[in-house]
Short mmCIF file of C-alpha atoms in Angstrom, two decimals:
data_model
loop_
_atom_site.label_atom_id
_atom_site.label_comp_id
_atom_site.label_asym_id
_atom_site.label_seq_id
_atom_site.Cartn_x
_atom_site.Cartn_y
_atom_site.Cartn_z
CA MET A 3 27.01 2.31 -33.86
CA ILE A 4 27.57 1.10 -30.41
CA ASN A 5 30.49 2.08 -28.20
CA ALA A 6 31.92 -1.88 -27.58
CA ASN A 7 32.69 -4.77 -29.33
CA PRO A 8 29.28 -6.89 -29.21
CA ASP A 9 31.38 -10.12 -28.62
CA VAL A 10 33.22 -8.71 -25.59
CA SER A 11 33.14 -10.79 -22.42
CA PRO A 12 34.33 -10.29 -18.81
CA SER A 13 37.72 -11.86 -19.99
CA SER A 14 38.51 -9.05 -22.20
CA PRO A 15 40.86 -6.66 -21.37
CA ARG A 16 39.49 -3.85 -19.37
CA ASP A 17 39.74 -1.05 -21.89
CA ALA A 18 37.95 -3.22 -24.43
CA GLN A 19 35.03 -3.75 -21.88
CA PRO A 20 31.86 -1.69 -21.85
CA THR A 21 31.18 0.51 -18.84
CA ILE A 22 28.23 -0.39 -17.62
CA GLY A 23 25.74 1.95 -15.49
CA LEU A 24 22.87 1.20 -12.72
CA ILE A 25 20.70 4.07 -12.24
CA GLY A 26 18.39 3.24 -8.96
CA MET A 27 19.96 0.85 -6.49
CA GLY A 28 16.89 -1.05 -4.85
CA ALA A 29 16.80 -4.80 -4.39
CA MET A 30 16.86 -5.40 -8.11
CA GLY A 31 19.41 -2.87 -8.62
CA ARG A 32 21.51 -4.13 -6.30
CA MET A 33 21.10 -7.90 -7.43
CA TYR A 34 22.44 -6.93 -11.01
CA ALA A 35 25.49 -5.05 -9.58
CA LYS A 36 26.38 -8.33 -7.61
CA TYR A 37 25.90 -10.85 -10.88
CA LEU A 38 27.61 -8.45 -12.88
CA SER A 39 30.31 -7.71 -10.67
CA GLU A 40 30.76 -11.47 -9.76
CA ALA A 41 31.09 -12.17 -13.47
CA GLY A 42 34.18 -10.28 -13.38
CA TRP A 43 32.69 -6.95 -15.57
CA LEU A 44 35.33 -4.79 -14.55
CA LYS A 45 33.53 -1.16 -15.17
CA ILE A 46 30.44 -0.89 -13.30
CA ASN A 47 28.90 2.62 -12.43
CA VAL A 48 25.81 2.62 -9.93
CA CYS A 49 23.79 5.62 -8.23
CA ASP A 50 20.58 6.07 -6.50
CA ILE A 51 19.35 9.20 -4.77
CA PRO A 52 21.84 11.57 -3.80
CA SER A 53 21.32 11.07 -0.29
CA LYS A 54 21.75 7.21 -0.42
CA HIS A 55 25.30 8.02 -1.96
CA ALA A 56 27.66 7.36 1.12
CA ASP A 57 25.63 4.44 1.58
CA LEU A 58 26.56 3.16 -1.46
CA VAL A 59 30.14 3.95 -1.07
CA ARG A 60 30.33 1.98 2.26
CA ASP A 61 28.54 -0.74 1.04
CA TYR A 62 30.85 -1.03 -2.04
CA ALA A 63 34.02 -0.39 -0.44
CA ASP A 64 35.62 -3.71 -1.28
CA LYS A 65 34.27 -3.94 -4.85
CA PRO A 66 36.65 -2.67 -6.84
CA ASN A 67 34.84 -2.98 -10.09
CA ILE A 68 31.67 -1.06 -8.58
CA THR A 69 31.92 2.98 -8.56
CA PRO A 70 29.30 4.74 -6.81
CA LEU A 71 28.89 8.02 -8.71
CA LEU A 72 26.62 11.18 -7.13
CA ASP A 73 23.71 11.08 -9.61
CA GLY A 74 22.26 9.80 -12.89
CA HIS A 75 23.67 12.47 -14.85
CA ALA A 76 27.11 10.92 -14.13
CA VAL A 77 25.99 7.36 -14.79
CA SER A 78 24.53 8.27 -17.93
CA ARG A 79 27.22 10.47 -19.53
CA SER A 80 29.98 7.54 -18.47
CA SER A 81 28.23 4.30 -19.36
CA ASP A 82 27.81 2.49 -22.36
CA PHE A 83 25.07 0.33 -21.08
CA ILE A 84 22.84 1.97 -18.81
CA MET A 85 19.93 0.26 -16.68
CA TYR A 86 17.11 2.07 -14.97
CA SER A 87 15.98 -0.23 -12.24
CA ILE A 88 13.34 2.38 -10.92
CA GLU A 89 9.77 2.05 -9.87
CA ALA A 90 7.24 2.22 -13.19
CA LYS A 91 5.45 5.02 -11.50
CA ASN A 92 8.81 7.54 -11.46
CA ILE A 93 10.40 6.17 -14.49
CA GLY A 94 9.09 9.12 -16.30
CA GLU A 95 10.32 11.68 -14.03
CA VAL A 96 13.80 10.13 -13.48
CA VAL A 97 14.35 9.36 -17.36
CA ARG A 98 13.34 13.15 -17.97
CA GLN A 99 15.75 14.21 -15.71
CA TYR A 100 18.84 11.79 -16.69
CA GLY A 101 18.33 10.75 -19.84
CA PRO A 102 19.39 13.87 -21.90
CA SER A 103 22.78 13.13 -20.68
CA THR A 104 23.04 9.52 -21.97
CA LYS A 105 26.44 9.26 -23.80
CA MET A 106 26.49 9.13 -27.51
CA GLY A 107 25.96 5.40 -29.13
CA ALA A 108 24.95 4.10 -25.36
CA ILE A 109 22.53 1.32 -25.09
CA VAL A 110 19.77 2.06 -22.66
CA ALA A 111 17.39 -0.36 -20.93
CA GLY A 112 14.92 -0.23 -18.29
CA GLN A 113 13.96 -3.02 -15.29
CA THR A 114 10.46 -1.98 -14.73
CA SER A 115 7.69 -4.20 -14.44
CA VAL A 116 5.08 -2.29 -16.74
CA LYS A 117 6.76 -1.27 -19.76
CA ALA A 118 4.17 1.28 -21.38
CA PRO A 119 5.37 4.30 -19.14
CA GLU A 120 9.02 3.17 -19.69
CA ARG A 121 8.80 3.20 -23.45
CA GLU A 122 7.23 6.41 -23.42
CA ALA A 123 9.90 8.34 -21.21
CA PHE A 124 12.69 6.74 -23.28
CA GLU A 125 10.97 7.63 -26.62
CA ARG A 126 10.40 11.40 -25.18
CA TYR A 127 13.64 11.94 -23.38
CA LEU A 128 16.35 10.01 -24.75
CA PRO A 129 18.39 11.62 -27.36
CA ALA A 130 17.75 9.99 -30.88
CA ASP A 131 21.77 9.00 -31.15
CA VAL A 132 21.32 6.34 -28.18
CA HIS A 133 19.89 2.89 -28.48
CA ILE A 134 17.36 1.03 -26.89
CA VAL A 135 17.35 -2.61 -25.73
CA SER A 136 15.14 -2.91 -22.71
CA CYS A 137 15.15 -5.74 -20.43
CA HIS A 138 12.93 -7.25 -17.32
CA SER A 139 14.09 -10.32 -15.09
CA LEU A 140 10.69 -12.16 -14.23
CA HIS A 141 11.58 -13.01 -10.69
CA GLY A 142 12.54 -11.32 -7.36
CA PRO A 143 16.01 -10.56 -5.96
CA SER A 144 16.00 -13.83 -3.79
CA VAL A 145 15.55 -16.21 -6.58
CA ASN A 146 18.35 -18.04 -8.37
CA PRO A 147 18.17 -16.57 -11.65
CA VAL A 148 19.69 -19.88 -13.81
CA GLY A 149 17.15 -20.79 -15.95
CA GLN A 150 14.42 -18.00 -15.29
CA PRO A 151 12.91 -16.11 -18.05
CA LEU A 152 14.62 -12.67 -18.87
CA VAL A 153 12.70 -10.40 -21.28
CA LEU A 154 14.61 -8.80 -23.97
CA ILE A 155 13.35 -5.95 -25.97
CA LYS A 156 14.92 -4.54 -29.21
CA HIS A 157 12.88 -1.28 -29.45
CA ARG A 158 15.31 0.69 -31.44
CA ALA A 159 18.62 -0.67 -31.64
CA PRO A 160 20.73 -2.68 -34.46
CA PRO A 161 21.50 -6.27 -34.04
CA GLU A 162 24.77 -5.78 -32.71
CA ALA A 163 23.22 -3.61 -29.64
CA LEU A 164 21.20 -6.93 -28.43
CA ALA A 165 24.25 -9.03 -28.90
CA LEU A 166 26.10 -6.81 -26.63
CA VAL A 167 23.14 -6.73 -24.28
CA GLU A 168 23.12 -10.45 -24.74
CA ASN A 169 26.85 -11.01 -23.61
CA ILE A 170 26.62 -8.67 -20.87
CA LEU A 171 23.59 -10.47 -19.08
CA SER A 172 24.76 -13.87 -20.11
CA CYS A 173 26.11 -14.23 -16.52
CA PHE A 174 22.72 -14.69 -14.94
CA ARG A 175 22.37 -18.03 -16.97
CA SER A 176 19.03 -16.98 -17.48
CA ARG A 177 16.50 -17.84 -20.01
CA TYR A 178 16.07 -15.22 -22.96
CA VAL A 179 12.51 -14.28 -24.17
CA TYR A 180 12.17 -11.85 -26.89
CA LEU A 181 9.35 -10.04 -26.91
CA SER A 182 8.16 -6.32 -28.01
CA TYR A 183 6.79 -3.48 -25.36
CA GLU A 184 3.29 -4.41 -26.17
CA GLU A 185 3.42 -8.23 -25.82
CA HIS A 186 5.63 -7.86 -22.37
CA ASP A 187 2.87 -5.91 -20.80
CA LEU A 188 0.12 -8.59 -22.02
CA VAL A 189 2.47 -11.55 -20.93
CA THR A 190 3.23 -9.97 -17.49
CA ALA A 191 -0.50 -9.31 -17.08
CA ASN A 192 -1.39 -12.68 -17.46
CA THR A 193 0.92 -14.28 -15.57
CA GLN A 194 1.18 -12.00 -12.26
CA ALA A 195 -2.31 -9.88 -12.27
CA VAL A 196 -4.07 -12.42 -11.03
CA THR A 197 -1.79 -14.22 -8.92
CA HIS A 198 -0.79 -11.07 -7.24
CA ALA A 199 -4.55 -10.04 -6.53
CA ALA A 200 -4.86 -13.69 -5.10
CA PHE A 201 -2.44 -13.42 -2.72
CA LEU A 202 -2.97 -10.00 -1.93
CA SER A 203 -6.88 -10.79 -1.14
CA MET A 204 -5.68 -13.89 0.93
CA GLY A 205 -3.25 -11.73 3.37
CA THR A 206 -5.87 -9.10 3.53
CA ALA A 207 -8.63 -11.60 4.52
CA TRP A 208 -6.55 -13.46 7.16
CA ALA A 209 -5.45 -9.90 8.53
CA SER A 210 -9.12 -8.52 8.58
CA ALA A 211 -10.00 -11.98 10.65
CA LEU A 212 -6.94 -11.40 12.83
CA SER A 213 -6.08 -14.88 11.99
CA TYR A 214 -2.82 -16.70 11.08
CA PRO A 215 -4.19 -19.47 9.32
CA TRP A 216 -1.34 -21.94 9.54
CA GLU A 217 -1.80 -21.63 13.87
CA GLN A 218 -5.51 -22.66 13.76
CA GLY A 219 -4.90 -26.14 12.67
CA LEU A 220 -7.32 -25.70 9.68
CA TYR A 221 -5.54 -24.74 6.78
CA VAL A 222 -2.45 -26.59 7.27
CA GLY A 223 -0.38 -29.56 5.09
CA GLY A 224 -0.58 -29.81 1.45
CA ILE A 225 -1.36 -26.91 -1.03
CA GLU A 226 -2.33 -24.79 1.84
CA THR A 227 1.50 -24.97 2.46
CA ALA A 228 1.87 -23.06 -0.89
CA LYS A 229 -0.45 -20.48 -0.34
CA VAL A 230 0.93 -19.75 2.95
CA ASN A 231 4.40 -19.49 1.87
CA LEU A 232 3.42 -17.49 -1.68
CA VAL A 233 1.10 -14.70 0.35
CA LEU A 234 3.99 -14.24 2.95
CA ARG A 235 6.87 -14.15 0.49
CA ILE A 236 4.47 -11.25 -1.57
CA TYR A 237 3.77 -9.44 1.66
CA SER A 238 7.59 -9.51 2.65
CA ASN A 239 8.55 -7.33 -0.60
CA LEU A 240 7.88 -3.41 -0.73
CA TRP A 241 4.54 -2.27 -2.15
CA HIS A 242 5.72 -0.70 -5.31
CA VAL A 243 6.66 -3.95 -6.98
CA TYR A 244 3.18 -4.94 -7.36
CA ALA A 245 1.41 -1.58 -7.16
CA GLY A 246 2.89 -0.46 -10.73
CA LEU A 247 1.79 -3.56 -12.67
CA ALA A 248 -1.60 -3.67 -11.24
CA ILE A 249 -2.45 0.00 -11.63
CA LEU A 250 -0.44 0.99 -14.74
CA ASN A 251 -1.06 -2.00 -16.94
CA PRO A 252 -4.42 -1.87 -18.57
CA SER A 253 -4.64 -5.71 -19.25
CA ALA A 254 -3.93 -6.20 -15.31
CA ARG A 255 -6.76 -3.78 -14.24
CA ILE A 256 -9.38 -6.02 -16.35
CA GLN A 257 -7.99 -9.34 -14.86
CA ILE A 258 -7.86 -8.13 -11.43
CA ASP A 259 -11.57 -6.61 -11.70
CA GLN A 260 -12.74 -10.35 -13.23
CA TYR A 261 -11.07 -11.86 -10.55
CA ALA A 262 -12.91 -10.41 -8.06
CA LYS A 263 -16.04 -10.79 -9.92
CA SER A 264 -15.16 -14.58 -10.07
CA ALA A 265 -14.71 -15.13 -6.46
CA THR A 266 -18.13 -12.85 -5.75
CA GLU A 267 -20.29 -14.98 -8.26
CA LEU A 268 -18.77 -18.21 -7.06
CA PHE A 269 -19.21 -17.52 -3.58
CA LYS A 270 -22.92 -16.38 -4.06
CA LEU A 271 -23.88 -19.71 -5.89
CA MET A 272 -22.28 -21.75 -2.92
CA LEU A 273 -24.28 -19.92 -0.62
CA SER A 274 -27.55 -20.40 -2.61
CA GLY A 275 -26.56 -24.00 -3.73
CA GLY A 276 -25.80 -24.82 -0.04
CA SER A 277 -29.14 -23.57 0.98
CA GLY A 278 -31.30 -26.26 -0.51
CA ALA A 279 -31.61 -24.47 -4.06
CA VAL A 280 -30.78 -27.55 -6.44
CA GLU A 281 -30.57 -25.47 -9.61
CA GLU A 282 -27.93 -23.09 -8.19
CA GLU A 283 -25.93 -26.17 -6.84
CA ALA A 284 -26.04 -27.45 -10.57
CA LYS A 285 -25.18 -23.63 -11.77
CA LEU A 286 -21.80 -24.16 -9.46
CA ARG A 287 -20.81 -27.60 -10.31
CA LYS A 288 -21.46 -26.60 -14.49
CA ARG A 289 -19.67 -23.57 -13.84
CA ILE A 290 -16.47 -24.94 -12.17
CA GLU A 291 -16.37 -27.80 -14.34
CA TRP A 292 -16.48 -25.54 -17.55
CA GLY A 293 -13.77 -23.68 -16.01
CA ARG A 294 -11.68 -26.77 -15.89
CA GLU A 295 -12.31 -27.96 -19.44
CA VAL A 296 -11.80 -24.40 -20.63
CA VAL A 297 -8.26 -23.84 -18.80
CA PHE A 298 -6.84 -27.39 -18.43
CA GLU A 299 -7.71 -28.90 -21.82
CA HIS A 300 -4.51 -26.93 -22.84
CA ARG A 301 -2.34 -29.37 -20.92
CA SER A 302 -2.32 -31.96 -24.00
CA LYS A 303 -3.82 -30.26 -26.91
CA GLY A 304 -1.90 -31.18 -29.95
CA LYS A 305 1.18 -32.30 -28.26
CA LYS A 306 2.23 -35.14 -25.34
CA GLU A 307 0.46 -34.47 -22.28
CA ARG A 308 2.80 -32.51 -19.61
CA LYS A 309 3.63 -33.74 -16.42
CA PRO A 310 2.00 -31.73 -13.12
CA ILE A 311 3.93 -28.77 -12.06
CA LEU A 312 3.57 -29.45 -8.39
CA LEU A 313 5.49 -31.84 -6.30
CA SER A 314 3.16 -34.28 -4.13
CA GLN A 315 1.12 -32.81 -1.10
CA GLU A 316 3.57 -35.04 1.30
CA VAL A 317 6.76 -33.22 -0.14
CA LEU A 318 5.01 -29.33 0.44
CA ASP A 319 4.57 -30.61 4.03
CA ARG A 320 8.14 -30.45 4.19
CA PHE A 321 7.97 -26.37 4.17
CA SER A 322 4.64 -25.59 6.16
CA LEU A 323 4.75 -23.24 8.84
CA GLY A 324 2.22 -25.18 11.01
CA ARG A 325 0.98 -28.60 11.85
CA MET A 326 -2.22 -29.78 12.52
CA PRO A 327 -2.83 -30.61 16.32
CA THR A 328 -4.39 -33.99 17.08
CA ALA A 329 -6.97 -32.79 19.49
CA HIS A 330 -7.71 -29.67 17.72
CA ARG A 331 -8.30 -31.86 14.59
CA ASP A 332 -10.63 -34.02 16.69
CA SER A 333 -12.57 -31.17 17.81
CA VAL A 334 -13.70 -30.15 14.53
CA PRO A 335 -17.00 -31.36 13.15
CA PRO A 336 -16.97 -33.54 10.39
CA SER A 337 -17.55 -32.31 7.12
CA PRO A 338 -20.23 -33.74 5.14
CA LEU A 339 -18.99 -34.98 2.62
CA ASP A 340 -20.93 -37.71 0.18
CA THR A 341 -18.65 -40.51 0.87
CA SER A 342 -19.94 -43.18 -1.22
CA SER A 343 -19.23 -40.98 -4.43
CA GLY A 344 -15.81 -41.49 -3.90
CA LEU A 345 -14.83 -37.99 -3.59
CA THR A 346 -13.27 -38.32 0.18
CA PRO A 347 -9.63 -37.08 -0.01
CA PRO A 348 -6.74 -38.03 1.98
CA SER A 349 -7.99 -37.24 5.88
CA LYS A 350 -5.20 -35.18 6.96
CA TYR A 351 -5.75 -32.81 4.49
CA ARG A 352 -9.30 -31.15 5.80
CA PRO A 353 -11.17 -29.82 2.74
CA ASN A 354 -12.12 -26.57 2.05
CA SER A 355 -13.92 -24.50 -0.83
CA HIS A 356 -10.43 -23.43 -2.31
CA LEU A 357 -12.10 -20.20 -3.53
CA SER A 358 -9.29 -18.39 -4.34
CA LEU A 359 -7.92 -21.30 -6.50
CA LEU A 360 -11.71 -21.56 -7.99
CA ALA A 361 -12.02 -18.13 -8.77
CA MET A 362 -8.69 -17.89 -10.78
CA VAL A 363 -9.58 -20.63 -12.77
CA ASP A 364 -12.67 -19.11 -13.71
CA CYS A 365 -10.87 -15.56 -14.50
CA TRP A 366 -9.04 -17.26 -16.78
CA ALA A 367 -11.61 -19.02 -18.36
CA GLN A 368 -13.79 -16.04 -18.55
CA LEU A 369 -11.13 -13.67 -20.25
CA GLY A 370 -9.92 -16.73 -22.60
CA ILE A 371 -6.26 -16.91 -20.83
CA ASN A 372 -4.39 -19.81 -21.94
CA PRO A 373 -2.06 -20.11 -18.68
CA TYR A 374 0.26 -22.77 -20.31
CA GLU A 375 1.00 -20.72 -23.13
CA HIS A 376 2.26 -18.00 -20.88
CA LEU A 377 4.13 -20.81 -18.65
CA ALA A 378 6.50 -21.55 -21.81
CA LEU A 379 6.94 -17.99 -22.55
CA ALA A 380 7.54 -16.11 -19.23
CA ALA A 381 6.23 -17.34 -16.05
CA THR A 382 7.36 -16.05 -12.76
CA PRO A 383 8.28 -18.84 -9.91
CA ILE A 384 4.94 -17.61 -8.09
CA PHE A 385 2.80 -17.81 -11.25
CA ARG A 386 4.18 -21.13 -12.13
CA LEU A 387 3.70 -22.63 -8.29
CA PHE A 388 -0.01 -20.72 -8.35
CA LEU A 389 -0.62 -22.90 -11.57
CA GLY A 390 0.68 -25.92 -10.21
CA VAL A 391 -1.61 -25.40 -7.20
CA ALA A 392 -4.69 -24.87 -9.01
CA GLU A 393 -3.78 -27.91 -11.45
CA HIS A 394 -3.29 -30.32 -8.63
CA LEU A 395 -6.60 -29.17 -7.40
CA PHE A 396 -8.54 -29.19 -10.59
CA LEU A 397 -6.95 -32.55 -11.93
CA SER A 398 -8.06 -34.62 -9.16
CA PRO A 399 -11.61 -35.46 -9.45
CA SER A 400 -11.30 -36.33 -5.48
CA LEU A 401 -9.96 -32.85 -4.39
CA LEU A 402 -12.04 -30.60 -6.78
CA GLY A 403 -15.01 -32.90 -5.51
CA SER A 404 -14.65 -32.22 -2.37
CA ALA A 405 -13.57 -28.71 -2.54
CA ILE A 406 -17.19 -28.24 -4.37
CA GLN A 407 -18.84 -30.25 -1.57
CA SER A 408 -17.32 -28.40 0.95
CA GLY A 409 -17.93 -24.96 -0.53
CA LEU A 410 -21.58 -25.68 -0.74
CA PHE A 411 -22.12 -27.42 2.68
CA ASP A 412 -19.26 -26.76 5.15
CA THR A 413 -20.02 -23.96 7.38
CA TRP A 414 -16.52 -23.65 9.41
CA HIS A 415 -14.72 -22.00 6.72
CA ARG A 416 -17.68 -19.71 5.29
CA SER A 417 -16.68 -16.67 7.16
CA ASP A 418 -13.38 -16.74 6.06
CA ASP A 419 -14.56 -17.39 2.55
CA LEU A 420 -16.66 -13.64 3.13
CA GLU A 421 -13.54 -12.52 4.52
CA PHE A 422 -11.90 -13.29 0.93
CA VAL A 423 -14.40 -12.19 -1.19
CA VAL A 424 -14.48 -8.63 0.63
CA ALA A 425 -10.73 -8.36 0.50
CA ALA A 426 -10.65 -9.72 -3.44
CA ARG A 427 -13.47 -6.84 -4.26
CA GLY A 428 -11.56 -4.25 -2.24
CA TRP A 429 -8.21 -4.63 -3.95
CA SER A 430 -10.00 -4.35 -7.34
CA GLN A 431 -11.36 -1.36 -6.50
CA CYS A 432 -8.30 -0.08 -5.12
CA VAL A 433 -6.55 -0.48 -8.58
CA SER A 434 -9.52 0.85 -10.16
CA PHE A 435 -8.99 3.99 -8.36
CA GLY A 436 -5.59 4.37 -9.67
CA ASN A 437 -4.40 5.81 -6.62
CA PHE A 438 -0.31 4.51 -5.76
CA ASP A 439 -0.83 6.17 -2.05
CA LEU A 440 -4.14 4.22 -1.51
CA TYR A 441 -2.50 1.08 -2.55
CA GLN A 442 0.33 1.79 -0.44
CA LYS A 443 -1.70 2.26 2.66
CA ARG A 444 -3.56 -0.96 1.86
CA PHE A 445 -0.57 -3.34 1.32
CA GLU A 446 1.21 -1.91 4.64
CA GLU A 447 -1.73 -2.32 6.72
CA THR A 448 -1.80 -5.87 5.84
CA ARG A 449 1.83 -6.30 5.94
CA LEU A 450 2.01 -4.93 9.34
CA PHE A 451 0.04 -7.91 10.38
CA PHE A 452 2.63 -10.49 9.43
CA GLU A 453 5.74 -8.73 10.42
CA GLY A 454 7.57 -10.72 12.52
CA ARG A 455 6.58 -14.10 10.60
CA PHE A 456 9.08 -13.41 7.52
CA GLU A 457 12.06 -14.59 7.93
CA GLU A 458 11.00 -18.13 8.81
CA ALA A 459 8.34 -18.19 5.90
CA GLY A 460 11.29 -16.66 3.60
CA LYS A 461 13.40 -19.55 4.41
CA LEU A 462 10.87 -22.04 3.80
CA GLY A 463 9.64 -20.34 0.63
CA SER A 464 12.78 -20.10 -0.85
CA GLU A 465 13.50 -23.57 -0.22
CA MET A 466 9.64 -24.84 -1.67
CA ILE A 467 10.41 -22.28 -4.90
CA LYS A 468 13.98 -24.12 -5.34
CA ALA A 469 12.80 -27.44 -4.97
CA ILE A 470 10.00 -26.77 -7.51
CA MET A 471 11.64 -24.82 -10.01
CA GLU A 472 14.78 -27.53 -9.86
CA THR A 473 12.42 -30.02 -10.92
CA GLU A 474 10.92 -27.79 -13.73
CA VAL A 475 14.00 -26.63 -15.46
CA LEU A 476 14.94 -30.20 -15.46
CA ARG A 477 11.39 -31.29 -16.94
CA GLU A 478 11.57 -28.24 -19.63
CA GLU A 479 15.19 -29.25 -20.45
CA LYS A 480 14.05 -33.01 -21.07
CA GLU A 481 11.01 -31.90 -22.97
CA ALA A 482 13.28 -29.61 -25.43
CA GLU A 483 15.39 -32.61 -26.03
CA GLU A 484 12.45 -34.87 -26.89
CA GLY A 485 11.32 -32.21 -29.10
CA MET A 486 14.41 -32.14 -31.08
CA GLU A 487 14.22 -35.92 -31.18
#
């Protein structure tokens, strides 16, 4: 039995509406409060730690349908649908404290990025007479939720409880994805672990080299634009957004470790192959080609070939933080590409090894991950973008050939590649230790290096994501229509 009609809507009378409770008012909690309030739900109770109660009262003084309460006991006792927006590492303690106060017949959800600790906490501390229908919006608080995947997990609940949650959250206009707790953790590992590791490693490498790459004139334009904007987007967020997934999800640990291995092994092959070892050069080319075949054959296998994700490099240039100075470009020695092979890319985009992308595809291939399966299921905007960047590189013989040739024989970016490998191995070791304090220290040290750059990058990054996601939503709608014909 649930405490409200599952067909209720924001237009229903106040007495007929469920009371919605939000425990944890960080960025995601506030995002949920915003959309639920604007949709017209009239009874929304919220809380954070008691020391922040006065801030909540002030912030929501002009929102009569949002009521800040002192703590989670007050929210749990009075609410019919309760959502915990709590860091994964703290979910057990918070639910232990407030879970026993949950109102009889209420529905409880969690917004954690890793569901195994959440599930354990809910099963252990929630009364048997309440229902569990969890959720997870697979995007950040600054991303428009329309069309984005919103995972729903009907774990311990009747069908009408799921229907009520669907109605409450319909104001996000997100795309519901129905998974189990176990499926959620596997999918989120597959769509987020490697992409986060790649961008965290890039940022740490740049910070270690004391270099803003977009200001040096060497990594500017095209797919470099996507890399830079997404790195800054990740480091502009709070560290715990990524730590829980990396440390508490066993599948994520495996993938982060493999990513570091892939980066290391490919870099070693570049060094040995570029020094004249013909067999090692052949090994590098063979391994990269194998990764391309394993990962990207899924684009068209058994169905009509899907269109590429990424916008053109010229369109991406609109969102670039840097511009390549002509004088600096002319001072760089030419890349020793074999122009007779037809591998020369457009001259405005200087070739480099793209080691971060080569390692990501190699990691997926080594672990047997099909990224397109997860793209259709529950891809985050960052995963979709990074897959699009990799797709753009690997499906262009000219660009991929140039990256291999540059990795083997160009020396101007070799120190940058070395910094990247060291950073990737460092993040892998950090995650393997399972220490949140160490993760926070490593993240915030790098974040400090980029402080002051986030505002501009945030605007450009949001515009870039919006442009690409709009084209992706239209493409998926068109493919769905064609599939029904």
